[in-house]
mmCIF file of C-alpha atoms in Angstrom:
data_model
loop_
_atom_site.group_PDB
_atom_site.id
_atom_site.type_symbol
_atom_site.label_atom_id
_atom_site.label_comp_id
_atom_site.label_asym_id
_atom_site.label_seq_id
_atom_site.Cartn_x
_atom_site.Cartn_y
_atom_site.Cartn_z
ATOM 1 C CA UNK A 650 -12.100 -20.707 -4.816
ATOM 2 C CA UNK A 651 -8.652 -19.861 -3.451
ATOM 3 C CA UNK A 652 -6.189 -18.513 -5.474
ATOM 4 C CA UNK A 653 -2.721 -19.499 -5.615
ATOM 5 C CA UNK A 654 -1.420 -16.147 -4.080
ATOM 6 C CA UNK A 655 -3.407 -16.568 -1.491
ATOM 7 C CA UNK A 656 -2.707 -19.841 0.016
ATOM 8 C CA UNK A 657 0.939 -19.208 -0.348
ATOM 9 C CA UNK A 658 0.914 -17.424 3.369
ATOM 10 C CA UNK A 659 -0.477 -20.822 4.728
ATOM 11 C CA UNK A 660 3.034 -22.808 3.478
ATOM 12 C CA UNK A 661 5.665 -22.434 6.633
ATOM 13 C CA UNK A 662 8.807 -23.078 3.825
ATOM 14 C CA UNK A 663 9.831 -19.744 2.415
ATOM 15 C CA UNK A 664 11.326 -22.018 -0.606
ATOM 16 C CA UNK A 665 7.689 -23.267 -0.980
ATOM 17 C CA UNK A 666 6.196 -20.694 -0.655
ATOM 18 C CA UNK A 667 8.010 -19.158 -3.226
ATOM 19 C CA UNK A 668 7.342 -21.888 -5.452
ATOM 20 C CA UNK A 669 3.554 -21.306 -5.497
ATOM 21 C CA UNK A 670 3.643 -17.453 -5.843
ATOM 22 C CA UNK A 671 5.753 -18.805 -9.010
ATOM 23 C CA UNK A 672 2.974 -21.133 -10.392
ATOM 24 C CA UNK A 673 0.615 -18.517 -9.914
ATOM 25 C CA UNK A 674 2.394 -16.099 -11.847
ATOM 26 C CA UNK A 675 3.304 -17.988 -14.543
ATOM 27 C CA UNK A 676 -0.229 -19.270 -14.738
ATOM 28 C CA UNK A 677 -1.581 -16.059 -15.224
ATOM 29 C CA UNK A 678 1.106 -14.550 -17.737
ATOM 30 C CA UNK A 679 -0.222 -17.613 -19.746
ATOM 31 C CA UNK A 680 -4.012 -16.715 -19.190
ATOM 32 C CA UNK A 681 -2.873 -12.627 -19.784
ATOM 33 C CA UNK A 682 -1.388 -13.358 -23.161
ATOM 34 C CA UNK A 683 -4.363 -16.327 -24.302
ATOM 35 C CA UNK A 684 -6.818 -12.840 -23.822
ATOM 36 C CA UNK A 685 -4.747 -10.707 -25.226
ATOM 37 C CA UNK A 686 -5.731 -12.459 -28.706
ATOM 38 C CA UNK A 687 -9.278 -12.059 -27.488
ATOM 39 C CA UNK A 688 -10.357 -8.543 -27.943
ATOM 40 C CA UNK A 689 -14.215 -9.716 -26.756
ATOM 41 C CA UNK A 690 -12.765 -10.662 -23.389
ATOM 42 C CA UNK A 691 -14.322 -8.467 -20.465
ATOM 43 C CA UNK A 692 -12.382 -10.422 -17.954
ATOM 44 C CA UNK A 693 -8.783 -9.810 -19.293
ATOM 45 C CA UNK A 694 -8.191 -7.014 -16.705
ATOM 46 C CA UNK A 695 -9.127 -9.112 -14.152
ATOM 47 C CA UNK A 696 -6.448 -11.037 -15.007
ATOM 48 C CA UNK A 697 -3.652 -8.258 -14.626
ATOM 49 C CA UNK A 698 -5.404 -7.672 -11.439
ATOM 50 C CA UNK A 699 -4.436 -10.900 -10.027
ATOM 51 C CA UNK A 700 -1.045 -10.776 -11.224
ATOM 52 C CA UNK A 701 -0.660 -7.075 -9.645
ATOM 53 C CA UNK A 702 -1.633 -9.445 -6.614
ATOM 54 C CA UNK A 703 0.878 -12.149 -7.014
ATOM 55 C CA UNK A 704 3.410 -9.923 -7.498
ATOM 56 C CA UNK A 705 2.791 -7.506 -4.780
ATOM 57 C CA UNK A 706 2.713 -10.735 -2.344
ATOM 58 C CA UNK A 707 6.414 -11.570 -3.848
ATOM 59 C CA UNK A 708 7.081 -8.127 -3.652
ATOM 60 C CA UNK A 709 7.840 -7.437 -6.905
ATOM 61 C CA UNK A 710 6.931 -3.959 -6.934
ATOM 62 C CA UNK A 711 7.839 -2.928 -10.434
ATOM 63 C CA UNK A 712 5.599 -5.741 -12.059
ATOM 64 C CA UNK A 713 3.102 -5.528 -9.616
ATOM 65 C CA UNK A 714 2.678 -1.224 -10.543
ATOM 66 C CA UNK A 715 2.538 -2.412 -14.047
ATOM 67 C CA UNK A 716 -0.407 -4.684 -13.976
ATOM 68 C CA UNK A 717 -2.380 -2.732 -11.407
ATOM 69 C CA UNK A 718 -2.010 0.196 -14.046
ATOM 70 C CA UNK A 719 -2.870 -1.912 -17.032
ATOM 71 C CA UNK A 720 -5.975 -3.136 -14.575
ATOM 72 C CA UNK A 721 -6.351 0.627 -13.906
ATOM 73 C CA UNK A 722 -6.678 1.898 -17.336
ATOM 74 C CA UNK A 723 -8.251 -0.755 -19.047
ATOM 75 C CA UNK A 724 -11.578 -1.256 -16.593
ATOM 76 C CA UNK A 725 -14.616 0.840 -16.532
ATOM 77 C CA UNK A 726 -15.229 1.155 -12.845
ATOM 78 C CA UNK A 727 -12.553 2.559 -11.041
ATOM 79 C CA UNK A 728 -11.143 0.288 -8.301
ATOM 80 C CA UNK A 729 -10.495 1.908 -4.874
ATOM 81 C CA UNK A 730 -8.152 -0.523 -3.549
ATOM 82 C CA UNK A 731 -6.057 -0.827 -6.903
ATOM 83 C CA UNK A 732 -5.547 3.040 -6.290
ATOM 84 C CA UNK A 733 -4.929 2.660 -2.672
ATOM 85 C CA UNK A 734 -2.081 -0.418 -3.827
ATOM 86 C CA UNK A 735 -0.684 1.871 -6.362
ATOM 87 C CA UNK A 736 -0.654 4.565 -3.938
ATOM 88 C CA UNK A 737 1.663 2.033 -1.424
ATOM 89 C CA UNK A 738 3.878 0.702 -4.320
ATOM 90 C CA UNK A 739 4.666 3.949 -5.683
ATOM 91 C CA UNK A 740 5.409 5.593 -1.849
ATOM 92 C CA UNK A 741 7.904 2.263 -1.636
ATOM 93 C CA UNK A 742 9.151 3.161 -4.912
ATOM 94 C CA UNK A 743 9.583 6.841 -3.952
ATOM 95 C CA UNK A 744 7.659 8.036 -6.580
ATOM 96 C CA UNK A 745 5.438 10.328 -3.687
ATOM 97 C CA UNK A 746 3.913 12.605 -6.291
ATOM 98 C CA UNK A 747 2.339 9.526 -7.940
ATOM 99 C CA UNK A 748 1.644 7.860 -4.362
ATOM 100 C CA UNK A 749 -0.463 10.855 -3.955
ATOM 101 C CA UNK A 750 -2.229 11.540 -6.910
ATOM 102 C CA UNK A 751 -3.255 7.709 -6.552
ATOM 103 C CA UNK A 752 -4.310 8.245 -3.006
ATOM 104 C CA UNK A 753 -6.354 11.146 -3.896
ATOM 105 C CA UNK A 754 -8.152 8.888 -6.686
ATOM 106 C CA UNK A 755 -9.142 7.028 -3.339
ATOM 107 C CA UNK A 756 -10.640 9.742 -1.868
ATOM 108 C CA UNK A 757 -12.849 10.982 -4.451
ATOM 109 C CA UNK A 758 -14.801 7.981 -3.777
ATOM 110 C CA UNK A 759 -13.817 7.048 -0.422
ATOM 111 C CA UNK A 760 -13.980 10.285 1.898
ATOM 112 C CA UNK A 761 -13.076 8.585 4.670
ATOM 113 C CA UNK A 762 -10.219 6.242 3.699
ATOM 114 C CA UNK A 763 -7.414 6.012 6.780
ATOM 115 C CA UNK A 764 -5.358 3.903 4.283
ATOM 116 C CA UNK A 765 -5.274 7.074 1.656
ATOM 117 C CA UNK A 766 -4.676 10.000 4.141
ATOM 118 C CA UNK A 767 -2.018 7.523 6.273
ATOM 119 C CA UNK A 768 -0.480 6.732 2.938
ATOM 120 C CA UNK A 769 -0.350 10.534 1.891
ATOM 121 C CA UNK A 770 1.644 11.315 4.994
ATOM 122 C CA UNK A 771 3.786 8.929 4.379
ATOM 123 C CA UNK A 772 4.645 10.212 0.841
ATOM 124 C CA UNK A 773 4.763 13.816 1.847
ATOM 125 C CA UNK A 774 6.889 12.605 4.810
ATOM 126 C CA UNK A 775 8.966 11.220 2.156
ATOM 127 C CA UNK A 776 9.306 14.408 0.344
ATOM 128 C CA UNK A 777 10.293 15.915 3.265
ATOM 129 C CA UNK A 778 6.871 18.089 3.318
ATOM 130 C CA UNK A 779 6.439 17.362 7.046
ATOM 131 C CA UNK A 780 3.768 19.907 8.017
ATOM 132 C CA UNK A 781 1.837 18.384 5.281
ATOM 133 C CA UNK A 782 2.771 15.182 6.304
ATOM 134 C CA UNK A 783 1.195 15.788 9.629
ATOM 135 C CA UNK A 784 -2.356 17.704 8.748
ATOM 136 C CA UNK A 785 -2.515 13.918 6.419
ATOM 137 C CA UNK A 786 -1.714 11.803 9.952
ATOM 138 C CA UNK A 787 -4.256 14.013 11.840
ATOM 139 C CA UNK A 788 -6.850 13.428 9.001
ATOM 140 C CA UNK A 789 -6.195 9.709 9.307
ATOM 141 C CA UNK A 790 -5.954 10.446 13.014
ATOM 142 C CA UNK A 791 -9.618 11.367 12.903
ATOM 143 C CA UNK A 792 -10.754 8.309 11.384
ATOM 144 C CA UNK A 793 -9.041 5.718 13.137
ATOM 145 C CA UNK A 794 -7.237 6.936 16.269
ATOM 146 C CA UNK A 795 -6.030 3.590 17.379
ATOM 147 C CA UNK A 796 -3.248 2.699 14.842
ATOM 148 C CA UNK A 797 0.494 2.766 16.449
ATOM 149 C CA UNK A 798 1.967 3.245 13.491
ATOM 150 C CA UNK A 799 0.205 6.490 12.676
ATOM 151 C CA UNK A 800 1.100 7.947 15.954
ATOM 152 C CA UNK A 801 4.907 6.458 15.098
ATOM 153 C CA UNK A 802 5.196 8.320 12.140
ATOM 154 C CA UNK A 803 3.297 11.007 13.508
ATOM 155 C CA UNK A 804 6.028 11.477 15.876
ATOM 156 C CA UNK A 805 8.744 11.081 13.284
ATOM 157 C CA UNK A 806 7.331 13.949 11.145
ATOM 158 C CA UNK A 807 6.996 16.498 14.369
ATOM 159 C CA UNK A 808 10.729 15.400 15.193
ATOM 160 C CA UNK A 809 12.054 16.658 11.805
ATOM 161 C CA UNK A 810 10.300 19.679 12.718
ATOM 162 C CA UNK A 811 12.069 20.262 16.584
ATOM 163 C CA UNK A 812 8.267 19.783 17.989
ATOM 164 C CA UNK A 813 9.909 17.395 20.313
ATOM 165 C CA UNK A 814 7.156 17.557 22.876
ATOM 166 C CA UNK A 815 4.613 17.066 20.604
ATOM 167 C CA UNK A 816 6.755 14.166 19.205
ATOM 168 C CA UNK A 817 7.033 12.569 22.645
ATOM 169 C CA UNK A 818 3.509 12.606 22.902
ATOM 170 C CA UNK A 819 2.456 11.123 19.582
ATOM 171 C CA UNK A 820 5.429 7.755 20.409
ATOM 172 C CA UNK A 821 3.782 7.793 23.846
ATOM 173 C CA UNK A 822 -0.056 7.418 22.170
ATOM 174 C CA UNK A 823 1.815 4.371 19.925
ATOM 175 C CA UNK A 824 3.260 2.758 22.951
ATOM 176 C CA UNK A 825 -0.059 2.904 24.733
ATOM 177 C CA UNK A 826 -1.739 1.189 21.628
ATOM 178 C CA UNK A 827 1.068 -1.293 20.521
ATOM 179 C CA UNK A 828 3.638 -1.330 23.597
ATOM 180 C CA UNK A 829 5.460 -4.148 22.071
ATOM 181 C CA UNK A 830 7.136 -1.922 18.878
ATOM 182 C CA UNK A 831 10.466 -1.773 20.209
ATOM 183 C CA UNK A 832 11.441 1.433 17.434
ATOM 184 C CA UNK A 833 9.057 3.296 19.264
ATOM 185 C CA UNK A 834 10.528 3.207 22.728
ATOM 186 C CA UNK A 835 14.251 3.927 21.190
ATOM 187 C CA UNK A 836 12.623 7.302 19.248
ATOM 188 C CA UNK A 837 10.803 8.519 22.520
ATOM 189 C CA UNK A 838 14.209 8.055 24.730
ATOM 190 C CA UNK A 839 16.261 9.927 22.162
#
């Protein structure tokens, strides 16, 4: 069955579209507090999970961290990709310490997880930790060496460090694999 959040993409009108990522949420706040009186309820998590969804795709990043960490902390199987969206709402938040302790919950049961290592750059980028910004981008780099925007913010992390060759060299890699991402063309002519 599709889910309200999801078909919301699929509507062209932003007002619309809006509209149904509304209905959705309010149609699970109603299902999330009907369980709450249900202490028996397996499936109440679930629940918060979906909401952490709806919210995320209105980008509502404060309620969506909330119900991905009520999700988190009430099921009994941790959830890689609730992790990896906690990790990418706290990093927009600016909370990198928590980005990264969330990313690193990814990889103790995904080694090989681009989205957790890209993600951990980011933060540390954030932070202004750019040498450990870049060993995350290379271990990313190593699983999937065709993403532009690794090699963008590759290049942005070397910069802040004066490596200005090795800068030019990770915007040229992004231009070869996305050549129409106008930023990086302006970063590897300044």
């Amino acid at each position: 069955t599709a889910l309200l959040y999801d078909v919301y993409p699929l509507e062209k009108d932003t007002l619309k579209q809006r509209n149904i990522l509304d209905n959705s949420i309010n149609h699970l706040i109603r299902g999330t507090e009907i369980l709450k009186t249900s202490l028996t309820s397996k499936n109440a998590p679930m629940y918060n999970y979906h909401l952490a969804m709806a919210y995320l795709n209105k980008k509502d990043y404060q309620n969506a961290m909330l119900n991905f960490e009520i999700y988190r902390d009430k099921y009994l199987k941790p959830n890689v990709e609730v992790y990896n969206k906690l990790g990418t709402i706290y990093g927009t938040l600016n909370l990198y310490d928590k980005a990264i302790e969330a990313e690193d919950s990814v990889l103790k049961y995904f080694t090989k997880s681009f989205d957790a290592f890209y993600n951990k750059g980011v933060s540390f980028a954030g932070k202004q930790e750019f040498e450990a910004a870049i060993i995350q981008y290379q271990k990313a780099e190593e699983i999937n060496p065709k993403s532009a925007d690794l090699f963008y913010n590759m290049g942005l992390a070397l910069g802040s460090l004066n490596k200005y060759d090795d800068a030019l060299m990770s915007y040229e890699k992004a231009i070869e694999l996305k050549p129409d991402m106008a930023n990086l063309y302006v970063n590897a002519g300044i």
